[in-house]
XYZ file of C-alpha atoms in Angstrom:
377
model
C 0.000 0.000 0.000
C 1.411 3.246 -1.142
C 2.269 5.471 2.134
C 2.957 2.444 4.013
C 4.752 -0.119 2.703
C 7.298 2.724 2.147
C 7.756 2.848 6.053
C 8.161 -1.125 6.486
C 10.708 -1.591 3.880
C 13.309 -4.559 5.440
C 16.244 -2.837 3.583
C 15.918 0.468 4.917
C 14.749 -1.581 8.773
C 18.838 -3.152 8.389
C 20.198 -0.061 7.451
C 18.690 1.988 10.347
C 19.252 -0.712 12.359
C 23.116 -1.126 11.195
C 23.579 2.638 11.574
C 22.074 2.542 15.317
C 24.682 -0.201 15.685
C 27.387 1.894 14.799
C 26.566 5.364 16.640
C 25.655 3.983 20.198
C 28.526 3.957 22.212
C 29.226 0.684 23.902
C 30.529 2.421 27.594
C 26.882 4.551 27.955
C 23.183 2.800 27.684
C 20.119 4.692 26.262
C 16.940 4.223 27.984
C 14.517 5.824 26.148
C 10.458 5.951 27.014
C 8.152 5.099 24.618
C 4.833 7.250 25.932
C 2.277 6.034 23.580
C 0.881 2.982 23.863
C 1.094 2.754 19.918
C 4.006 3.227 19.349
C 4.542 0.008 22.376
C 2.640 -2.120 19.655
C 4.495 -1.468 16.673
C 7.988 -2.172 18.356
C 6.600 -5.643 19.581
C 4.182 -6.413 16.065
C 7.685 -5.366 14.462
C 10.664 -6.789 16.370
C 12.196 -3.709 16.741
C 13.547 -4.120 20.144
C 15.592 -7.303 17.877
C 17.519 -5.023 15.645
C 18.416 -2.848 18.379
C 22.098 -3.483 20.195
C 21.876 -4.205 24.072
C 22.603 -0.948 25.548
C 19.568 0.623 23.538
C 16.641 0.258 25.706
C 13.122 1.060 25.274
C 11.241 1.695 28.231
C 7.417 1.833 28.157
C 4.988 4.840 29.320
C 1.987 5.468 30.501
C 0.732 6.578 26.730
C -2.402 4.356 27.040
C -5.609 6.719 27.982
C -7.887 3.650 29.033
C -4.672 2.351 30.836
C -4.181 5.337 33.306
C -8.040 5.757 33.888
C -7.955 5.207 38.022
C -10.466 2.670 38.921
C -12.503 5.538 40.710
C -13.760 7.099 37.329
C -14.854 3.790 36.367
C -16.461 3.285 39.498
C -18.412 6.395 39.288
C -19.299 5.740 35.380
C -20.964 2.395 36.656
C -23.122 4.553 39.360
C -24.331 6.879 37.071
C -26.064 4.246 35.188
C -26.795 2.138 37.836
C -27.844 5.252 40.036
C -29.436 7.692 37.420
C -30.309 5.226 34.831
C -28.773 6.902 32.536
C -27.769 5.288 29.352
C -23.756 5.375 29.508
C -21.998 5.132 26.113
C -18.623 3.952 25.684
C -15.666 3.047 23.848
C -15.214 -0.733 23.421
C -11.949 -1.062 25.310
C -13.809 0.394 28.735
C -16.178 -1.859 28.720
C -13.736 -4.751 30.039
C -11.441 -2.640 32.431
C -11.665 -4.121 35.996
C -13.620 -1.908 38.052
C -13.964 -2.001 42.584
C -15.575 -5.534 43.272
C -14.652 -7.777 40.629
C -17.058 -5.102 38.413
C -16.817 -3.414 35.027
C -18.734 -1.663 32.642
C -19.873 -4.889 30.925
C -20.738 -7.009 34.095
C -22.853 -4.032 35.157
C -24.397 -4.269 31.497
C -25.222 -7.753 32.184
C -26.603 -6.618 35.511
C -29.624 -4.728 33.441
C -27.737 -1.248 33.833
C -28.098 0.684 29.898
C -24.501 0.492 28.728
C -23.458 0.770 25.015
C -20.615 0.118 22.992
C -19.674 2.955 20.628
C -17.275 4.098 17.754
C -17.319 8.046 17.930
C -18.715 10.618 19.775
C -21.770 10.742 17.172
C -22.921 7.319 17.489
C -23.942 8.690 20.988
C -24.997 12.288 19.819
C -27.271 9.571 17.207
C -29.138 7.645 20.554
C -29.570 10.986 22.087
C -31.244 12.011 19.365
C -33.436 8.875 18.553
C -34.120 8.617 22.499
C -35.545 12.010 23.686
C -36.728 10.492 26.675
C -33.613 8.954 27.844
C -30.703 10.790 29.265
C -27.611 9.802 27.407
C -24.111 10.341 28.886
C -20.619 9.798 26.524
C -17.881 8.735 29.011
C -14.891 10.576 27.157
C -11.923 9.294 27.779
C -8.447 10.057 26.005
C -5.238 12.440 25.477
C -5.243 15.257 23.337
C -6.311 13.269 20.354
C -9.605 12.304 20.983
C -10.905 16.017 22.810
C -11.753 17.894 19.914
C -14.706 15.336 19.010
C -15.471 15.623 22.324
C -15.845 19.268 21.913
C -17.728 18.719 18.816
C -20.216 16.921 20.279
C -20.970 19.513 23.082
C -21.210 22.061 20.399
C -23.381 20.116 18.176
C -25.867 19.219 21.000
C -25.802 22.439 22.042
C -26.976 23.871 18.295
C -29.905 21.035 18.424
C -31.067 21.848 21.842
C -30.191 18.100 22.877
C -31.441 18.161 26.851
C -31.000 14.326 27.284
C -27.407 14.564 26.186
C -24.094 14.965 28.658
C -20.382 13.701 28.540
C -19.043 12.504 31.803
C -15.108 14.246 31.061
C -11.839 12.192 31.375
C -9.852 13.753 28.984
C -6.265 14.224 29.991
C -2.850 15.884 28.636
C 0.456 14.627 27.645
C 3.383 17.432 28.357
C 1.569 17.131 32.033
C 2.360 13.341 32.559
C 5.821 13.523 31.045
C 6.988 16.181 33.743
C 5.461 13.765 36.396
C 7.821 11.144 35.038
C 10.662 13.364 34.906
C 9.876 14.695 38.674
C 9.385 11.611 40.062
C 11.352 10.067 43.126
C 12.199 6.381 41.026
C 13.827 9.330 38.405
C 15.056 11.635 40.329
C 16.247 10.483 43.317
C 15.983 6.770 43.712
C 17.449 6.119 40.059
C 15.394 2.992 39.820
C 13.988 4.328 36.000
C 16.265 5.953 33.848
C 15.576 7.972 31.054
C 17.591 9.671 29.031
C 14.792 10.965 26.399
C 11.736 10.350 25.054
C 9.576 9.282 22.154
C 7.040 11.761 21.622
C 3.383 10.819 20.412
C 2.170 11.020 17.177
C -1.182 11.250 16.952
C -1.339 13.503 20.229
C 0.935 15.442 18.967
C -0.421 15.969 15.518
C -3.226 18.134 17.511
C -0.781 20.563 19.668
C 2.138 20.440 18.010
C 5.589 20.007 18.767
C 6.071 23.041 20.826
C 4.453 21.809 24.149
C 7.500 19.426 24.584
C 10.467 22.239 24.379
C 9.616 23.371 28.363
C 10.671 20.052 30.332
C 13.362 19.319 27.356
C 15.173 22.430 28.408
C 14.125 21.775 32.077
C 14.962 18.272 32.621
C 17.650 18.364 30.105
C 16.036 15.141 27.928
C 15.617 15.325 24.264
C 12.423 14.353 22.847
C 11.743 13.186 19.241
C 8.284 13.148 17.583
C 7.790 9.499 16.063
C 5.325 7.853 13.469
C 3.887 4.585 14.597
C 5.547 2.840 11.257
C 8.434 0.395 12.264
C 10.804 2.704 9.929
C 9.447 6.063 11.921
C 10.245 4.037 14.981
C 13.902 3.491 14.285
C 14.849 6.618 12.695
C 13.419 8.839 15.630
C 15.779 6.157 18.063
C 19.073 6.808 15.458
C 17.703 10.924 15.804
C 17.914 10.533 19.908
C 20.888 8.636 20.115
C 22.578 11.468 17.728
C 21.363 14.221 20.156
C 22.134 11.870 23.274
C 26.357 11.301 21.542
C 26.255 15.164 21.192
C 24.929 16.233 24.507
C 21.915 18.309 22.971
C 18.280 18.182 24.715
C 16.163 19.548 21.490
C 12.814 18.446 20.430
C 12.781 16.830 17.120
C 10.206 15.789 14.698
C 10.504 13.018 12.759
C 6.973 12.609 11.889
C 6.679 15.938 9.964
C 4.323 14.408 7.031
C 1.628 14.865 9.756
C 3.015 16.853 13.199
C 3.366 20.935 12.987
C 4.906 22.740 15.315
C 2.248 24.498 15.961
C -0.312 21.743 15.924
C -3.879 21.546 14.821
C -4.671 25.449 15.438
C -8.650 25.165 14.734
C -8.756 22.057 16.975
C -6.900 23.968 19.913
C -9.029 26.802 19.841
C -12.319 24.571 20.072
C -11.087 22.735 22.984
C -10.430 26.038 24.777
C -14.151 27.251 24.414
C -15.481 24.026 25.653
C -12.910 22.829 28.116
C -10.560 24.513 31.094
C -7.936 22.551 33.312
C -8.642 20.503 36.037
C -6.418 21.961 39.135
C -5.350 17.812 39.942
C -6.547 14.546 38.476
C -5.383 11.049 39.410
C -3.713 9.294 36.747
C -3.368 5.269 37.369
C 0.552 4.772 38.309
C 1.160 8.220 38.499
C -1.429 9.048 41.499
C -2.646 13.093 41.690
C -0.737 15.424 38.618
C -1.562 18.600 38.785
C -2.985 20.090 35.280
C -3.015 17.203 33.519
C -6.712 16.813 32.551
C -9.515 18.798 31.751
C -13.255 19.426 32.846
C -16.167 21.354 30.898
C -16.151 25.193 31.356
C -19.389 26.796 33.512
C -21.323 28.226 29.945
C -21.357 24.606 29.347
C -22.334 23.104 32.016
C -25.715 21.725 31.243
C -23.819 19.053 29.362
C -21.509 17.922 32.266
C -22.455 14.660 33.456
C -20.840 15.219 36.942
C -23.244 18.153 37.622
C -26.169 16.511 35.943
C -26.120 13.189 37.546
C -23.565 13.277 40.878
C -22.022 10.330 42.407
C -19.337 10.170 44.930
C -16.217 9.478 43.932
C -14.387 6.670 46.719
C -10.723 6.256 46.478
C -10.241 2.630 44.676
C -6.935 -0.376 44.745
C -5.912 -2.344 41.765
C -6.178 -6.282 41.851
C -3.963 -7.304 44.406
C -0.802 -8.053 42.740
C -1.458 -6.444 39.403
C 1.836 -4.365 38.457
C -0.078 -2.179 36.559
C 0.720 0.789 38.081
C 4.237 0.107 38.040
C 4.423 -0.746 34.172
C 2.601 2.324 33.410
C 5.412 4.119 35.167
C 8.343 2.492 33.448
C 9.532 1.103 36.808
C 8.441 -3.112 35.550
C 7.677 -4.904 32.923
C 4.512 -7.298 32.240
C 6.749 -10.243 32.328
C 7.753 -8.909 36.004
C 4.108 -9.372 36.953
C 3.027 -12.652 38.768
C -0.255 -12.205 37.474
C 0.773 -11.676 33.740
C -0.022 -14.799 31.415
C -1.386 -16.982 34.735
C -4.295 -15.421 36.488
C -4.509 -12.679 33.998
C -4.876 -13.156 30.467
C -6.965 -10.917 27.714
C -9.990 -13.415 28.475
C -9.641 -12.665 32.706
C -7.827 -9.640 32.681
C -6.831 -8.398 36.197
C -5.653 -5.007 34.781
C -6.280 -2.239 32.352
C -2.723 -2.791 30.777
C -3.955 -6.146 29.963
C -7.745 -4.707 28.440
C -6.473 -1.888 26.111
C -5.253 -2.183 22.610
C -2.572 0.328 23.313
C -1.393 -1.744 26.708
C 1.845 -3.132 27.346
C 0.534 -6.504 28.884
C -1.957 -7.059 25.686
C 1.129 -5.795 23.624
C 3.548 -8.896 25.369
C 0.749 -11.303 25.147
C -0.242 -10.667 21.385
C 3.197 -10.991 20.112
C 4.533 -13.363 22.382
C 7.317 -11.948 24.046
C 6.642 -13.627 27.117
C 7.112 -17.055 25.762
C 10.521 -16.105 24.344
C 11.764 -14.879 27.642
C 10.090 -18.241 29.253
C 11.944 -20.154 26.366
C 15.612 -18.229 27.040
């Protein structure tokens, strides 16, 4: 396919590969995160961890949006439509993610509670609309990429005079997750993650740009490089941050410039502002309470905030006992460190969101087998 096969050529895979080979010094390491979740799949679909030498090491992030979701958003998701009766709609990947008591969005939707499975942000608009009598609510959920449809949606329903219709806001931000990383004790103090730069997200990054990234670059001195999710964007945006890494430089990069501005997606930006404003805190899974890091519907549009419309308490909520989750989403384990991983939990019983999501590092492992070369070795 024309656009793609381009960026999985095996030629041009051994060449990057060869010339990674030949510019990472043997006496240093590189550790560099990964954030997104997507670009976690494409190394493992890929083998590009194989073509790398030893002492280039890809550590994984937190980059998955229905893998940071705390439990306690779930929670509160489930009591709205048990509660209010409201009918919740969701992405597909929620719908599994263990909630408190052995719950989740699906068991409770087995329960008799008015939980549906949707693609976009209009499918639910669409239910609204063909249910005036029903109050609909659209769990949002996501980074940067999936707000402005979000902010559509409010729009829209606002134009149509839509009173059964309200979103139930989890959208949270990138740059703000990163500098939790990057200020955190394991990183700065305790040295048990190290990372010397970062991968920057694509599709995030194709709405703000590549300017959000210079502040903690220059501040915590780690370069960042903009990737594609291709295996090819992949390892030329690892050859980019070993260059900077060799000459001491902390610059943000972008490889992925047939899509990512440095400005970003202007229109998109300014649509977001009118319907959303930051959060002052918001607890990320792993990463516990960052400040600014997600956002919550501004007062003209209230009407359309679920949390107003249909309140529920929100109770402080633990993982499975034993699930690393939190720890993988924070670079500090692996799955394959996890006692649960590939036992108890599997993508039939999964025990954690990391495990649920298409963009998680356990689902990533288990689809392409990684675990079972590591049990074979």
């Amino acid at each position: 396919m024309k656009y793609v096969d381009e960026f999985r050529a095996k030629a041009t895979a051994q060449k990057l590969a060869r010339a990674i080979s030949a510019e990472a010094r043997p006496e240093r390491g590189y550790n560099l995160m990964e954030f997104c979740g997507g670009h976690t799949h494409a190394i493992f679909r890929y083998g590009v961890q194989d073509l790398l030498p030893d002492n280039v090491r890809l550590v994984h992030g937190p980059g998955c949006p229905v893998c940071v979701l705390p439990i306690a958003r779930i929670d509160m998701a489930i009591a709205m439509a048990e509660q209010h009766g409201v009918t919740l709609c969701s992405y597909g990947d929620m719908l599994r993610v263990p909630a408190s008591q052995r719950k989740s969005l699906l068991k409770a939707k087995a329960g008799g509670a008015d939980i549906r499975m949707v693609y976009s942000t209009q499918d639910a608009l669409n239910i609204a609309r063909k249910q005036p009598d029903k109050q609909v609510v659209f769990f949002a959920i996501g980074f940067e990429t999936t707000t402005p449809p979000t902010a559509v949606a409010i729009k829209q329903a606002q134009a149509m005079g839509l009173e059964n219709f309200s979103v139930f806001c989890n959208h949270v931000l990138t740059p703000a997750a990163i500098q939790n990383i990057l200020e955190s004790p394991e990183v700065r103090e305790l040295g048990t993650v190290s990372i010397d730069g970062f991968l920057g997200p694509s599709h995030v990054s194709s709405i703000i740009g590549s300017q959000p990234y210079e502040f903690f670059a220059e501040e915590f001195q780690r370069p960042v490089v903009i990737a594609g999710f291709e295996p090819l964007d992949v390892m030329q945006s690892i050859l980019m941050l070993v260059r900077q890494l060799n000459a001491g430089r902390h610059d943000v990069e972008n490889e992925y410039t047939r899509v990512v501005s440095p400005e970003g997606n202007i229109k998109a930006k300014r649509l977001v502002a009118e319907i959303f404003e930051l959060r002052r805190s918001f607890e990320w899974r792993g990463l516990g309470l960052v400040p600014y890091s997600a956002l919550r519907i501004k007062k003209p549009f209230a009407e359309f905030d679920a949390e107003l419309r249909f309140p529920v308490e929100e109770v402080q909520a633990n993982d499975v006992k034993g699930c690393e989750c939190p720890a993988i989403l924070r670079g500090v384990k692996r799955p394959t460190d996890c006692k649960l991983f590939g036992t108890v939990c599997t993508p039939e019983n999964p025990m954690g969101s990391c495990m649920v999501s298409s963009e998680g590092a356990c689902a990533a492992y288990w689809t392409y087998g990684r675990f079972r070369e590591q049990a074979a070795s």
